[in-house]
Short mmCIF file of C-alpha atoms in Angstrom, two decimals:
data_model
loop_
_atom_site.label_atom_id
_atom_site.label_comp_id
_atom_site.label_asym_id
_atom_site.label_seq_id
_atom_site.Cartn_x
_atom_site.Cartn_y
_atom_site.Cartn_z
CA MET A 1032 -4.65 -21.40 24.45
CA THR A 1033 -3.17 -18.08 23.39
CA ARG A 1034 -5.17 -14.93 23.63
CA PRO A 1035 -6.01 -13.42 20.22
CA VAL A 1036 -4.31 -10.15 19.42
CA ALA A 1037 -6.72 -7.30 18.93
CA ILE A 1038 -6.12 -5.25 15.82
CA PRO A 1039 -5.88 -1.63 16.93
CA ARG A 1040 -8.16 1.01 15.50
CA ALA A 1041 -7.12 4.57 14.80
CA GLY A 1042 -7.09 6.55 18.02
CA ASP A 1043 -6.91 3.51 20.33
CA PRO A 1044 -4.56 4.14 23.25
CA THR A 1045 -1.83 1.48 23.11
CA ASP A 1046 1.80 0.96 24.00
CA GLU A 1047 3.84 2.29 21.05
CA SER A 1048 6.30 -0.63 21.09
CA GLU A 1049 3.49 -3.19 20.81
CA LEU A 1050 2.38 -1.68 17.53
CA ASN A 1051 5.78 -1.57 15.81
CA TRP A 1052 5.43 -5.13 14.46
CA PHE A 1053 1.93 -4.34 13.27
CA ARG A 1054 2.88 -1.14 11.44
CA LEU A 1055 5.88 -2.86 9.89
CA GLY A 1056 3.59 -5.32 8.12
CA TYR A 1057 1.46 -2.52 6.71
CA LEU A 1058 4.53 -0.56 5.61
CA VAL A 1059 6.05 -3.58 3.85
CA HIS A 1060 2.76 -4.24 2.07
CA ASP A 1061 2.23 -0.60 1.08
CA VAL A 1062 5.82 -0.14 -0.13
CA SER A 1063 5.64 -3.33 -2.19
CA ARG A 1064 2.29 -2.38 -3.75
CA MET A 1065 3.38 1.18 -4.53
CA ARG A 1066 6.71 0.02 -5.97
CA ARG A 1067 4.96 -2.46 -8.29
CA THR A 1068 2.58 0.29 -9.44
CA LEU A 1069 5.50 2.65 -10.15
CA TYR A 1070 7.34 -0.08 -12.07
CA ASP A 1071 4.18 -0.85 -14.06
CA GLN A 1072 3.86 2.78 -15.10
CA HIS A 1073 7.45 2.94 -16.31
CA LEU A 1074 7.80 -0.55 -17.82
CA LYS A 1075 4.62 -0.13 -19.85
CA THR A 1076 6.78 1.54 -22.53
CA LEU A 1077 8.46 -1.85 -23.11
CA GLY A 1078 5.11 -3.51 -23.84
CA ILE A 1079 5.44 -5.90 -20.92
CA THR A 1080 2.90 -6.58 -18.20
CA ARG A 1081 3.52 -6.81 -14.45
CA SER A 1082 3.04 -10.56 -14.54
CA GLN A 1083 5.51 -10.93 -17.38
CA TRP A 1084 8.24 -8.76 -15.85
CA TRP A 1085 7.76 -10.48 -12.51
CA VAL A 1086 8.22 -13.90 -14.14
CA LEU A 1087 11.31 -12.73 -16.05
CA ALA A 1088 12.80 -11.13 -12.95
CA ASN A 1089 12.37 -14.33 -10.96
CA ILE A 1090 13.80 -16.58 -13.68
CA SER A 1091 16.79 -14.23 -14.05
CA ARG A 1092 17.77 -14.98 -10.44
CA GLN A 1093 18.90 -18.43 -11.67
CA PRO A 1094 21.07 -17.49 -14.67
CA GLY A 1095 21.73 -20.42 -16.98
CA LYS A 1096 19.96 -22.87 -14.67
CA GLY A 1097 16.36 -22.12 -15.57
CA VAL A 1098 13.50 -22.62 -13.14
CA VAL A 1099 11.06 -25.50 -12.81
CA SER A 1100 7.60 -24.12 -13.57
CA SER A 1101 6.00 -25.52 -10.40
CA THR A 1102 8.70 -23.89 -8.26
CA LEU A 1103 8.28 -20.59 -10.08
CA ALA A 1104 4.49 -20.72 -9.64
CA ARG A 1105 4.97 -21.22 -5.89
CA ASP A 1106 7.62 -18.50 -5.62
CA ILE A 1107 5.51 -15.84 -7.32
CA ASP A 1108 2.29 -17.08 -5.74
CA VAL A 1109 0.27 -17.89 -8.87
CA GLY A 1110 -1.43 -21.05 -10.02
CA LYS A 1111 0.31 -23.35 -12.46
CA VAL A 1112 -2.30 -22.66 -15.15
CA THR A 1113 -1.89 -18.89 -14.73
CA LEU A 1114 1.89 -19.21 -14.91
CA SER A 1115 1.62 -21.38 -18.00
CA GLY A 1116 -0.37 -18.65 -19.79
CA ILE A 1117 2.18 -15.98 -18.86
CA VAL A 1118 5.06 -18.19 -19.99
CA ASP A 1119 3.19 -19.01 -23.23
CA ARG A 1120 3.04 -15.29 -24.05
CA LEU A 1121 6.70 -14.76 -23.11
CA GLU A 1122 7.66 -17.75 -25.25
CA VAL A 1123 5.71 -16.46 -28.27
CA ALA A 1124 7.46 -13.10 -27.84
CA GLY A 1125 10.82 -14.91 -27.86
CA TYR A 1126 11.83 -14.04 -24.28
CA VAL A 1127 11.81 -17.55 -22.75
CA TYR A 1128 11.83 -21.19 -23.76
CA ARG A 1129 10.94 -24.43 -21.98
CA ARG A 1130 12.77 -27.74 -21.81
CA PRO A 1131 12.07 -30.94 -19.88
CA ASP A 1132 13.87 -31.05 -16.54
CA LYS A 1133 16.84 -33.46 -16.62
CA LYS A 1134 15.87 -35.06 -13.30
CA ASP A 1135 12.09 -35.13 -13.77
CA LYS A 1136 10.99 -35.47 -17.39
CA ARG A 1137 7.41 -34.53 -16.45
CA ALA A 1138 8.55 -31.14 -15.18
CA LYS A 1139 9.36 -28.23 -17.46
CA ARG A 1140 12.27 -25.91 -16.82
CA ILE A 1141 11.97 -22.33 -18.08
CA TYR A 1142 15.00 -20.46 -19.43
CA ILE A 1143 15.51 -16.91 -20.62
CA THR A 1144 16.58 -16.33 -24.23
CA ASP A 1145 19.10 -13.74 -25.41
CA SER A 1146 16.14 -11.51 -26.33
CA GLY A 1147 14.78 -12.00 -22.82
CA TYR A 1148 18.09 -10.90 -21.32
CA GLN A 1149 18.09 -7.85 -23.61
CA LEU A 1150 14.61 -7.01 -22.30
CA ILE A 1151 15.84 -7.44 -18.72
CA ASP A 1152 18.71 -5.03 -19.49
CA GLU A 1153 16.15 -2.52 -20.79
CA MET A 1154 14.07 -3.06 -17.66
CA ARG A 1155 17.15 -2.38 -15.50
CA THR A 1156 17.86 0.91 -17.26
CA ILE A 1157 14.36 2.00 -16.29
CA ILE A 1158 14.24 0.46 -12.80
CA GLU A 1159 17.67 1.44 -11.44
CA PRO A 1160 17.02 5.20 -11.53
CA LEU A 1161 13.62 4.56 -9.94
CA ASN A 1162 15.27 2.58 -7.13
CA ARG A 1163 17.73 5.43 -6.53
CA ARG A 1164 14.83 7.88 -6.30
CA ILE A 1165 12.85 5.53 -4.04
CA CYS A 1166 15.79 5.44 -1.60
CA ALA A 1167 16.89 9.05 -2.17
CA ASP A 1168 16.60 10.19 1.46
CA MET A 1169 18.21 7.07 2.94
CA THR A 1170 21.86 6.71 3.93
CA ASP A 1171 23.81 3.62 2.93
CA ALA A 1172 23.65 2.51 6.57
CA GLU A 1173 19.84 2.85 6.59
CA ILE A 1174 19.55 0.89 3.36
CA HIS A 1175 21.76 -1.90 4.73
CA ALA A 1176 19.86 -1.97 8.04
CA THR A 1177 16.54 -2.20 6.18
CA GLU A 1178 17.87 -4.99 3.95
CA ASP A 1179 19.20 -6.88 6.99
CA GLY A 1180 15.95 -6.51 8.90
CA LEU A 1181 13.80 -7.59 5.96
CA ALA A 1182 16.13 -10.54 5.24
CA LYS A 1183 15.56 -11.72 8.84
CA VAL A 1184 11.79 -11.31 8.48
CA LYS A 1185 11.91 -13.28 5.21
CA ALA A 1186 13.99 -16.05 6.82
CA ASN A 1187 11.50 -16.27 9.71
CA LEU A 1188 8.59 -16.47 7.30
CA LYS A 1189 10.32 -19.17 5.25
CA ARG A 1190 10.91 -21.22 8.41
CA MET A 1191 7.30 -20.74 9.48
CA LEU A 1192 6.09 -21.84 6.06
CA GLY A 1193 8.41 -24.85 6.08
CA GLU A 1194 10.44 -23.62 3.08
CA ALA A 1195 13.80 -23.09 4.77
#
């Protein structure tokens, strides 16, 4: 049986290297949360919610192919009913449409409309300058090293979750 890892408290004397993995998790979480909040503040002018822009962003990663709703729900970590409500609102707004999947007629595949792609372009014009400011004090080498490290962490997590 493995010994449980104690979560350090502020001021606890510990070996610095043993805490690097622990701090990394907090940093990743904090950066992600703060980035979403910043995006929310700036994308609000487009009349789109966090849930809606997150759905659009994820669908846009499969241009022309669409995404099966159950896969999308898993990828963005929401329930199928919650996703359905978000997609309903995006569909009413004219940003997405659904079609039966060709391989599984019970499944629905979600696609982005031309209006949805126009909205994504508007989102990019807002987000790209924010991303430059977020990474303003980083060199290209630091950005690439961070991307590489996080890609490895993501691959490890996918393997651990059986999604590789």
